[in-house]
């Protein structure tokens, strides 16, 4: 189906300069054209015209169709019928014997050979694409010649690429279907194997999932929770080398006692007995599998075209191993990394565990793709060839061998490049150009990104509904939205992307030579308390006041020799001139097979996109159908004035209520306020929707908030107390009297010591029953957290009468939307604070200033 835009003249001057050549680049008769940025270093600038094409996504989709066929019988994998997470092709549709017959002399790369380049220019001649590059660490020039499927890579001048080559690179490298050389586009954009494998069905869904992530509530369901627990049992069996039913039954009880699982059960209002009943059959299956593959002589596993092999697990190397792979531009966690003995050989192998089953003997295409990508990542991490992996379906009692051939690696690398290219355009060039919609009703029907997909279709892509393959789905998602709402979504999404681009402009990955770092760190000890506290010592003393390190910063620990990145990530909880303490909720570095004593590590800052994901996720939720979102759109987007009710307000009466509530703690709250502060409290109590309170520093805004919260609680209301920073939230909580019923949510390492007694970790440490935990959170009159901390399970089932946002002039409007949507009855919102917003872009400053005035 051909798609047309409403406005065919909407492309910018920049886009028009980067238009593709008039001749079809795929055609052999195409005239040569060269893409070269305005860089004086370019050796060919004087010889050619400057053209930078932006390949349309519709062409990209056609170009990668051959990559799809490399994964299964020449069919289009974007047309898989989606009937559940475990479903895939039938046996007839997926025949491993029908893979591409392309001969590759050296099927697997040597695991150490890749080079980092900066693209200078591109020349296109017929079926050949010539890319001119220079090494990132020197001025050495190299020319890449891309043909075959690699011809279609949408390489961008002045961007980074990694080139994987079997031989030492000379002045010219050939990358084609006839060899195993590969090019990785935008390698600093790390894409997970889960995202890459999902793009086999729908590349658009994969890109949307990386940008428009859910930000409010707990994204979990019963099937996912059962899968998490099954993984924990599988990990425990391998880690402890104990495969008895009794041990696994005891481990199940332990897992159900963990804070994370109890929190999930309370969110779904389930009890532990129910989960024990549901998971007991899995215990017997896990016990049988681990006994067969670990204790006995092994079991026969089919590796498709490569035949059957008797496979036995000799050694467990790591569990839930977190890998950053700069070589392939990927990141992910491997369920289990093991050393396998097969056919008198020992090799490293990943195991991917799935709770369900597969309808065919080769497994789901998505899951096979994940295993292949893990083999590539482990090859880099362990400096050893990893040619095969295992895919284990618990309920299906299926163990499937997954060979990792060069053809499949090439196909998945091209999929990864497609996603990375789209993300690069969105995150670095503010150009929201998504892959095309797939013509697959089942995939669209069960897609988790229907709303963001529809919003992008109508706003960024500016498409008519008639050109959507399923207009009824589009109508269901956006029928309540006017053009004003769509324009608001587009405007603020672009502002968020612009701000993220500016704030992350100087951020570097650990393997970049320009990245800030502290080297030669030694791990001295690890202590456990609701997580793991790692203590490091610096080789040389530092000046904590003259460093990029700050308390509360999120940082990354990697191997000093560059052999393993992101072995540990966490928050700085203590910093001196010679020591550093790092908190991680789930990782103990001492358990890693890559841990070494002595000065073995280096530390780098981590630049997170969590603020961007929160902003875009909030904007998407803001456009969702529903009464609450519609009311707030009227206030925020349409500019409806606040409405005040006629409730009589008596200072004496309200002060009496407050005095009774806070007996023995001063009592006369309202009577202690000045005239302006009382007026603010009076307005806050009387407003039905929103209220902005402005005040210069030192005018008592925090004291007024404290008084208001106590008053609201005394009147039987519930309050969500938020701010952008942890320090601002803690300052407000410390102003509240000890008798007030408050719970502070947040990571232990980010909460002020004076507030920890009110933290959820302390208050719920004795609660081991999910039902009681749910009742605890539902009973709290005041819940305090940051605007970025709304993914806690409590927000899945709780709404509040009032939402108070402190220092709101320092917060962008999309960040504020998350707390607003949790105010069920659309009551009072207070925006205290005065001062310049932290944003660096003019557009962002404008909307912060507009929000101060209530617009």
XYZ file of C-alpha atoms in Angstrom, residues 178-851:
674
model
C 31.043 -13.641 -0.039
C 33.040 -12.942 3.121
C 32.323 -12.631 6.831
C 33.387 -8.994 7.208
C 30.727 -6.800 8.812
C 30.050 -3.140 9.522
C 28.279 -2.012 12.715
C 26.463 1.318 12.397
C 26.361 3.681 15.398
C 28.002 1.118 17.732
C 27.618 3.388 20.764
C 23.845 2.894 20.536
C 23.587 -0.454 22.282
C 20.579 -2.516 21.197
C 19.390 -5.542 23.173
C 18.971 -8.984 21.559
C 15.327 -8.902 22.663
C 14.766 -5.715 20.667
C 16.635 -7.031 17.630
C 14.757 -10.328 17.637
C 11.391 -8.562 17.977
C 12.236 -6.484 14.899
C 12.012 -9.673 12.864
C 8.243 -9.370 13.299
C 7.987 -5.572 13.271
C 10.944 -3.140 13.132
C 8.622 -0.255 13.971
C 7.570 -1.890 17.247
C 11.227 -2.479 18.158
C 12.128 1.195 17.664
C 9.057 2.469 19.523
C 9.859 0.153 22.418
C 13.304 1.743 22.760
C 11.976 5.322 22.809
C 8.409 5.435 24.142
C 8.741 3.297 27.249
C 5.973 2.984 29.894
C 6.783 5.202 32.873
C 3.879 5.009 35.331
C 2.927 1.843 37.173
C 4.448 -1.608 37.278
C 4.842 -3.295 33.893
C 4.337 -6.881 34.980
C 1.756 -9.628 34.596
C 1.305 -13.124 35.941
C 2.941 -14.855 32.979
C 5.990 -12.585 33.218
C 6.196 -13.134 36.968
C 6.074 -16.922 36.588
C 8.850 -16.629 34.018
C 10.946 -14.548 36.430
C 10.523 -17.126 39.203
C 11.294 -20.031 36.850
C 14.491 -18.259 35.846
C 15.409 -17.788 39.502
C 14.907 -21.505 40.179
C 16.910 -22.485 37.121
C 19.707 -20.124 38.148
C 19.701 -21.484 41.721
C 19.961 -25.071 40.520
C 22.926 -24.300 38.269
C 24.692 -21.985 40.722
C 24.418 -24.442 43.619
C 24.785 -27.577 41.494
C 21.826 -29.020 43.368
C 19.044 -30.440 41.221
C 16.834 -32.263 43.742
C 13.105 -31.556 43.877
C 13.362 -30.842 47.577
C 16.075 -28.221 47.113
C 14.132 -26.483 44.343
C 10.957 -26.544 46.463
C 12.842 -24.873 49.302
C 14.347 -22.403 46.849
C 10.882 -21.552 45.550
C 9.859 -20.570 49.072
C 12.991 -18.412 49.355
C 12.329 -16.725 46.016
C 8.734 -15.970 46.996
C 10.096 -14.324 50.156
C 12.286 -11.883 48.228
C 11.304 -8.209 48.240
C 10.999 -8.026 44.463
C 8.636 -10.992 44.161
C 6.493 -9.987 47.137
C 6.201 -6.534 45.603
C 5.086 -8.048 42.282
C 2.563 -10.363 43.967
C 1.084 -7.461 45.925
C 0.790 -5.455 42.715
C -1.269 -8.224 41.089
C -3.106 -9.015 44.330
C -1.880 -12.632 44.335
C -0.731 -14.731 47.291
C 2.282 -17.010 47.626
C 0.231 -20.185 47.954
C -1.286 -19.573 44.525
C 2.160 -19.191 42.944
C 3.444 -22.340 44.672
C 0.550 -24.284 43.165
C 1.203 -22.827 39.713
C 4.977 -23.378 39.762
C 5.253 -26.812 41.399
C 4.994 -28.633 38.015
C 7.904 -26.532 36.720
C 10.069 -27.707 39.617
C 9.849 -31.340 38.504
C 10.635 -30.364 34.915
C 13.627 -28.230 35.950
C 14.930 -30.978 38.213
C 14.703 -33.562 35.456
C 16.416 -31.280 32.925
C 19.300 -30.207 35.151
C 19.900 -33.771 36.331
C 20.037 -34.960 32.738
C 22.375 -32.262 31.437
C 24.530 -31.618 34.517
C 24.788 -34.821 36.589
C 24.362 -37.597 34.060
C 26.381 -38.160 30.909
C 24.361 -35.550 29.060
C 21.541 -35.730 26.532
C 21.192 -35.707 22.779
C 20.417 -32.288 21.339
C 19.521 -31.558 17.732
C 21.478 -28.727 16.091
C 19.430 -28.799 12.899
C 21.504 -29.087 9.775
C 24.609 -29.782 11.851
C 23.064 -32.960 13.258
C 22.607 -34.329 16.767
C 25.166 -34.060 19.555
C 25.373 -35.498 23.052
C 25.642 -32.359 25.193
C 26.674 -32.089 28.834
C 27.166 -28.984 30.999
C 30.647 -29.189 32.531
C 30.781 -25.849 34.333
C 28.542 -22.870 35.048
C 30.519 -19.710 34.256
C 27.948 -17.056 35.151
C 24.243 -16.501 35.769
C 22.349 -13.504 34.364
C 25.606 -12.201 32.910
C 25.315 -8.553 31.912
C 27.225 -7.847 28.702
C 27.983 -4.650 26.823
C 29.401 -5.512 23.418
C 31.021 -2.570 21.618
C 32.090 -4.898 18.827
C 28.512 -5.630 17.795
C 26.729 -2.613 19.326
C 24.611 -4.826 21.600
C 23.810 -5.179 25.287
C 21.894 -7.782 27.240
C 21.755 -10.363 30.008
C 22.430 -14.006 29.260
C 20.292 -16.387 31.336
C 23.215 -18.765 31.849
C 26.749 -18.875 30.490
C 28.134 -22.408 30.677
C 30.981 -24.533 29.428
C 29.623 -27.500 27.478
C 31.278 -30.796 26.642
C 30.193 -32.153 23.282
C 31.871 -34.536 20.828
C 35.097 -34.583 22.858
C 35.265 -30.806 22.755
C 34.679 -28.151 25.410
C 33.141 -24.817 24.465
C 31.429 -21.772 25.947
C 27.699 -21.636 25.270
C 24.720 -19.453 26.218
C 21.480 -20.974 27.502
C 18.242 -19.076 26.915
C 15.373 -20.274 29.132
C 11.692 -19.825 28.261
C 8.820 -20.770 30.547
C 6.422 -21.947 27.849
C 6.811 -24.170 24.837
C 7.288 -23.935 21.093
C 4.896 -25.252 18.488
C 7.710 -26.439 16.254
C 10.846 -28.447 16.782
C 13.188 -25.565 15.905
C 11.773 -23.050 18.365
C 10.461 -19.552 17.846
C 12.367 -17.442 15.341
C 12.547 -14.606 17.889
C 14.094 -16.880 20.501
C 16.571 -18.435 18.081
C 17.668 -14.944 17.089
C 18.301 -14.081 20.750
C 20.517 -17.143 21.209
C 22.546 -16.337 18.088
C 23.118 -12.773 19.276
C 24.215 -14.052 22.679
C 26.794 -16.310 21.011
C 28.230 -13.248 19.275
C 28.382 -11.224 22.509
C 29.919 -14.066 24.539
C 32.533 -14.554 21.862
C 33.750 -11.031 22.518
C 33.510 -11.343 26.309
C 35.282 -14.720 26.650
C 37.723 -14.348 23.742
C 36.713 -17.742 22.426
C 34.662 -19.007 19.497
C 31.032 -19.533 20.482
C 29.435 -21.349 17.571
C 26.296 -22.750 19.217
C 23.794 -22.092 21.975
C 20.923 -23.842 23.743
C 17.267 -22.863 23.833
C 15.276 -24.521 26.634
C 11.467 -24.457 26.903
C 10.436 -25.565 30.398
C 6.758 -26.465 29.899
C 7.387 -27.737 26.389
C 10.180 -30.021 27.641
C 12.178 -28.957 24.574
C 15.927 -28.425 24.388
C 16.940 -27.056 21.013
C 20.453 -26.540 19.709
C 20.917 -23.262 17.864
C 23.913 -23.039 15.508
C 25.303 -19.551 14.980
C 26.200 -19.387 11.301
C 27.745 -16.434 9.497
C 24.619 -16.018 7.354
C 22.389 -15.668 10.408
C 24.841 -13.343 12.109
C 24.873 -11.127 9.049
C 21.074 -11.032 8.880
C 20.722 -10.115 12.560
C 23.497 -7.527 12.333
C 21.604 -5.840 9.520
C 18.456 -5.882 11.634
C 20.442 -4.322 14.462
C 21.816 -1.671 12.093
C 18.311 -0.795 10.925
C 17.156 -0.208 14.507
C 20.319 1.689 15.455
C 19.943 3.886 12.381
C 16.377 4.819 13.323
C 17.404 5.486 16.938
C 20.340 7.607 15.764
C 17.984 9.753 13.698
C 15.608 10.158 16.629
C 18.101 10.665 19.461
C 20.947 12.472 17.712
C 19.308 14.231 14.769
C 15.787 14.838 16.186
C 14.402 13.231 13.049
C 11.519 10.949 13.957
C 11.420 8.631 10.961
C 10.106 5.234 11.981
C 10.105 1.989 10.011
C 6.921 1.354 8.048
C 3.849 -0.277 9.538
C 3.639 -4.017 8.922
C 0.613 -5.412 7.173
C -0.067 -7.982 9.876
C -3.295 -7.571 11.821
C -2.421 -10.064 14.562
C 0.898 -8.374 15.284
C -0.790 -4.969 15.429
C -3.690 -6.223 17.531
C -1.462 -7.553 20.321
C 1.226 -4.882 20.083
C 2.068 -3.079 23.336
C 2.890 0.101 21.435
C -0.393 0.662 19.621
C -0.896 4.105 21.153
C 2.593 5.495 20.514
C 2.529 3.991 17.014
C -0.792 5.693 16.254
C 0.394 9.015 17.706
C 3.555 8.922 15.598
C 1.506 8.044 12.513
C -0.774 11.060 12.959
C 1.710 13.603 14.355
C 5.310 13.010 13.266
C 4.451 11.253 10.014
C 1.377 13.432 9.391
C -0.463 10.645 7.588
C -4.091 10.420 6.597
C -6.116 7.720 8.352
C -7.021 6.245 4.963
C -3.431 5.140 4.504
C -3.264 3.184 7.755
C -3.560 -0.582 7.110
C -6.035 -0.912 10.019
C -8.016 2.362 10.347
C -10.279 0.937 13.064
C -7.299 0.357 15.376
C -6.043 3.848 14.696
C -9.481 5.294 15.483
C -9.728 3.383 18.768
C -6.467 4.936 19.931
C -6.856 8.565 18.896
C -10.605 9.156 18.479
C -10.701 11.431 21.558
C -7.802 13.596 20.351
C -8.120 16.824 18.393
C -5.477 18.355 16.158
C -4.549 20.630 19.073
C -3.703 17.559 21.175
C -1.662 15.979 18.360
C 0.244 19.237 17.844
C 0.969 19.380 21.583
C 2.290 15.817 21.534
C 4.502 16.534 18.532
C 5.798 19.854 19.897
C 6.761 18.585 23.323
C 8.170 15.315 22.018
C 10.498 17.278 19.774
C 11.480 19.570 22.657
C 12.277 16.537 24.811
C 14.418 15.039 22.040
C 16.168 18.378 21.559
C 16.930 18.640 25.270
C 18.186 15.044 25.425
C 20.433 15.653 22.451
C 22.013 18.708 24.089
C 22.392 17.119 27.536
C 23.962 13.929 26.124
C 26.118 15.616 23.505
C 29.319 15.228 25.492
C 28.587 11.763 26.887
C 30.966 8.997 25.834
C 30.966 5.240 26.124
C 33.667 3.492 28.221
C 35.528 2.270 25.113
C 35.792 5.805 23.701
C 39.257 7.263 24.301
C 37.640 10.639 25.111
C 35.524 9.203 27.936
C 36.238 10.514 31.443
C 37.533 7.778 33.701
C 39.320 6.822 36.898
C 41.671 3.890 36.389
C 43.386 1.322 38.587
C 40.567 0.800 41.099
C 40.822 -2.114 43.525
C 37.765 -3.867 44.962
C 38.409 -4.328 48.708
C 35.141 -5.813 49.985
C 31.402 -6.204 49.355
C 28.681 -5.980 52.015
C 25.045 -6.985 51.640
C 22.032 -5.014 52.903
C 19.001 -4.745 50.587
C 21.546 -4.922 47.779
C 25.322 -4.909 47.513
C 27.701 -2.171 48.682
C 31.068 -2.368 46.880
C 34.101 -0.624 48.379
C 36.887 0.431 46.021
C 40.187 2.172 46.625
C 41.853 4.574 44.202
C 45.436 3.873 43.218
C 46.256 7.554 43.732
C 44.392 10.007 46.010
C 41.853 12.288 44.323
C 40.268 15.587 45.281
C 36.529 14.827 45.654
C 35.706 18.507 45.101
C 37.631 18.634 41.848
C 36.209 15.645 40.025
C 33.247 14.654 37.868
C 32.153 12.234 40.624
C 29.332 13.235 42.964
C 27.361 11.429 45.652
C 24.307 9.817 44.095
C 25.825 9.618 40.599
C 25.202 6.472 38.582
C 28.524 5.080 37.338
C 29.917 2.025 35.558
C 32.794 -0.293 36.519
C 34.706 -2.065 33.718
C 37.852 -4.183 33.404
C 41.055 -2.156 33.225
C 42.265 -4.065 30.153
C 39.020 -3.360 28.243
C 38.075 -7.030 28.061
C 34.711 -6.548 29.832
C 32.570 -3.448 30.110
C 29.793 -2.709 32.614
C 30.608 -5.523 34.993
C 28.975 -3.402 37.686
C 26.711 -0.347 37.620
C 25.356 1.519 40.619
C 25.064 4.680 42.701
C 27.919 6.354 44.567
C 26.999 6.296 48.264
C 30.338 7.381 49.733
C 33.358 9.219 48.301
C 36.691 10.204 49.899
C 40.097 11.057 48.511
C 41.120 7.379 48.571
C 37.891 5.298 48.634
C 34.568 4.990 46.875
C 31.457 3.022 47.840
C 29.071 1.869 45.124
C 25.559 0.465 45.667
C 24.012 -2.052 43.287
C 20.617 -3.602 43.912
C 21.329 -6.908 42.144
C 25.016 -7.397 41.285
C 27.847 -8.723 43.449
C 31.063 -8.232 41.502
C 32.896 -10.807 43.617
C 30.676 -13.517 42.069
C 31.655 -12.620 38.511
C 34.058 -14.967 36.707
C 35.790 -11.815 35.432
C 36.580 -10.476 38.919
C 40.256 -9.949 39.626
C 42.131 -8.739 42.697
C 44.399 -5.712 42.643
C 43.979 -2.554 40.539
C 41.859 -4.266 37.917
C 38.988 -1.827 37.214
C 38.210 1.596 35.847
C 35.194 3.804 36.489
C 33.247 5.929 33.997
C 30.109 8.096 34.288
C 26.880 6.765 32.832
C 24.678 9.062 30.811
C 21.127 7.782 31.110
C 18.150 8.473 28.869
C 15.705 7.770 31.700
C 14.534 11.395 31.771
C 13.779 11.281 28.045
C 11.987 7.943 28.351
C 9.941 9.309 31.248
C 9.007 12.445 29.314
C 7.976 10.615 26.140
C 6.208 7.902 28.125
C 4.267 10.527 30.077
C 3.271 12.323 26.875
C 2.021 9.047 25.411
C -0.020 8.233 28.537
C -1.323 11.796 28.482
C -2.886 11.122 25.060
C -4.512 7.839 26.102
C -8.299 7.452 26.141
C -9.806 7.805 29.603
C -11.576 10.303 31.822
C -8.532 11.295 33.888
C -6.306 11.999 30.867
C -9.109 13.907 29.128
C -9.618 16.175 32.166
C -5.935 16.976 32.377
C -5.712 17.631 28.635
C -8.431 20.237 29.054
C -6.389 21.939 31.765
C -2.902 21.657 30.311
C -3.380 21.587 26.536
C -6.575 23.586 26.100
C -5.672 26.041 28.871
C -8.844 25.735 30.960
C -8.721 28.044 33.971
C -8.685 26.469 37.452
C -12.062 26.066 39.123
C -12.581 26.876 42.797
C -15.472 25.486 44.811
C -17.589 27.451 47.299
C -16.505 25.510 50.364
C -16.373 27.839 53.370
C -12.936 28.055 54.861
C -12.537 28.860 58.536
C -9.040 29.443 59.849
C -10.193 28.681 63.386
C -11.969 25.478 62.393
C -9.106 24.241 60.186
C -6.513 25.145 62.802
C -8.549 23.155 65.317
C -8.520 20.111 63.070
C -4.773 20.460 62.569
C -4.164 20.974 66.291
C -6.136 17.851 67.113
C -4.260 15.871 64.457
C -0.839 17.134 65.567
C -1.454 17.134 69.291
C 1.680 17.828 71.277
C 3.585 19.071 68.198
C 2.739 22.758 68.111
C -0.763 22.466 66.772
C -1.520 25.995 65.582
C -0.420 25.373 62.001
C -2.570 27.836 60.104
C -2.448 30.485 62.775
C 1.341 30.457 62.505
C 1.256 31.336 58.798
C 1.375 34.860 57.425
C -1.381 36.301 55.271
C 0.040 35.195 51.894
C 0.787 31.690 53.128
C -2.731 31.314 54.495
C -4.158 32.515 51.192
C -2.161 29.839 49.375
C -3.465 27.134 51.705
C -7.028 28.415 51.376
C -6.824 28.345 47.577
C -5.277 24.875 47.617
C -8.099 23.472 49.691
C -10.787 25.106 47.549
C -9.431 24.301 44.082
C -10.969 21.442 42.059
C -8.175 20.928 39.535
C -4.863 22.792 39.688
C -3.155 25.651 41.457
C 0.238 27.294 40.951
C 1.930 28.823 43.998
C 4.863 31.131 43.286
C 7.305 32.491 45.823
C 10.800 33.887 46.052
C 13.453 31.955 48.025
C 12.973 32.294 51.759
C 9.256 33.076 51.620
C 8.307 29.831 53.375
C 7.026 27.683 50.511
C 8.245 24.414 52.066
C 6.685 25.330 55.429
C 3.435 26.152 53.650
C 3.517 22.755 51.918
C 4.091 21.026 55.247
C 1.116 22.829 56.744
C -1.061 22.030 53.721
C -0.190 18.319 53.763
C -1.026 18.001 57.459
C -4.282 19.827 56.890
C -5.269 17.653 53.908
C -4.502 14.454 55.798
C -6.522 15.708 58.782
C -9.465 16.188 56.405
C -9.164 12.545 55.232
C -7.380 13.152 51.916
C -4.479 11.288 50.377
C -1.420 13.074 48.983
C 1.250 12.231 46.414
C 4.313 14.323 47.277
C 6.868 14.699 44.496
C 9.775 16.785 43.215
C 12.385 16.343 40.521
C 15.325 15.633 42.841
C 15.743 13.267 45.781
C 17.053 16.099 47.965
C 13.918 18.187 47.373
C 11.656 15.245 48.285
C 13.689 14.517 51.414
C 13.613 18.168 52.499
C 9.817 18.145 52.368
C 9.527 14.829 54.212
C 11.834 16.070 56.979
C 9.517 19.077 57.456
C 6.573 16.768 58.229
C 5.929 15.741 61.864
C 6.872 12.142 62.859
C 3.230 11.309 63.576
C 2.211 11.885 59.931
C 1.635 8.660 57.988
C 4.312 8.928 55.256
C 6.222 6.394 53.157
C 9.248 7.448 51.111
C 9.879 5.456 47.921
C 13.275 5.303 46.247
C 16.612 3.503 46.050
C 18.281 3.256 49.483
C 21.426 4.900 48.193
C 19.522 8.021 47.122
C 17.535 8.670 50.321
C 18.802 11.089 52.990
C 19.817 9.373 56.280
C 17.290 11.541 58.138
C 14.466 10.075 56.044
C 15.503 6.394 55.909
C 13.298 5.531 58.898
C 10.344 6.431 56.665
C 11.636 4.614 53.576
C 9.702 1.714 52.113
C 12.674 -0.612 52.666
C 12.620 -0.012 56.426
C 8.860 0.169 56.917
C 8.137 -2.993 54.909
C 11.128 -5.120 55.951
C 8.949 -7.161 58.332
C 6.071 -7.654 55.840
C 6.354 -11.000 54.061
C 2.745 -11.364 52.945
C 1.777 -9.789 49.571
C -1.779 -9.017 50.708
C -0.499 -7.242 53.818
C 2.039 -5.311 51.741
C -0.727 -4.097 49.441
C -2.785 -3.038 52.453
C 0.241 -1.202 53.856
C 0.700 0.904 50.730
C -3.021 1.527 50.367
C -3.225 2.756 53.950
C -0.531 5.420 53.657
C -1.973 8.920 53.571
C 1.192 10.411 52.023
C 3.455 8.752 49.464
C 6.667 10.626 48.612
C 8.873 9.976 45.593
C 10.587 11.770 42.736
C 8.820 12.532 39.461
C 11.062 9.917 37.815
C 10.247 7.245 40.407
C 6.708 6.371 39.385
C 7.382 2.788 38.255
C 6.877 1.436 41.761
C 4.124 -1.157 42.060
C 2.028 1.071 44.331
C 1.151 3.297 41.369
C -0.415 0.382 39.553
C -3.359 0.333 41.946
C -3.323 3.645 43.872
C -4.593 7.094 42.952
C -4.501 10.197 45.110
C -6.778 13.076 46.019
C -3.984 15.639 45.837
C -0.626 15.784 44.087
C 1.982 18.292 45.269
C 5.021 18.974 43.085
C 7.782 20.967 44.745
C 10.189 23.185 42.804
C 8.147 22.672 39.657
C 9.795 25.571 37.853
C 12.863 23.340 37.606
C 10.898 20.543 35.914
C 9.799 20.294 32.315
C 6.104 19.974 31.658
C 6.255 16.383 30.290
C 7.945 15.237 33.524
C 5.114 16.813 35.549
C 2.461 14.933 33.586
C 3.279 11.600 35.273
C 2.301 12.747 38.796
C -0.734 14.596 37.431
C -2.153 11.418 35.913
C -2.062 9.762 39.335
C -4.507 12.301 40.771
C -7.737 10.368 40.365
C -10.277 13.061 41.239
C -8.350 15.871 39.520
C -7.903 17.874 42.685
C -5.332 20.469 43.702
C -1.866 20.575 42.172
C 0.628 22.962 43.802
C 3.686 24.110 41.887
C 5.962 25.909 44.380
C 9.400 27.158 43.529
C 11.145 29.936 41.712
C 14.285 29.855 39.642
C 15.520 29.185 36.134
C 14.714 25.802 34.617
C 17.715 23.542 34.067
C 16.964 23.060 30.379
C 19.450 24.490 27.930
C 17.194 24.894 24.904
C 15.153 27.987 24.256
C 12.028 25.994 23.514
C 12.255 24.159 26.807
C 12.689 27.416 28.728
C 9.581 28.748 27.051
C 7.304 25.958 28.147
C 8.711 25.989 31.684
C 7.933 29.692 31.921
C 4.492 29.128 30.454
C 3.781 26.448 33.041
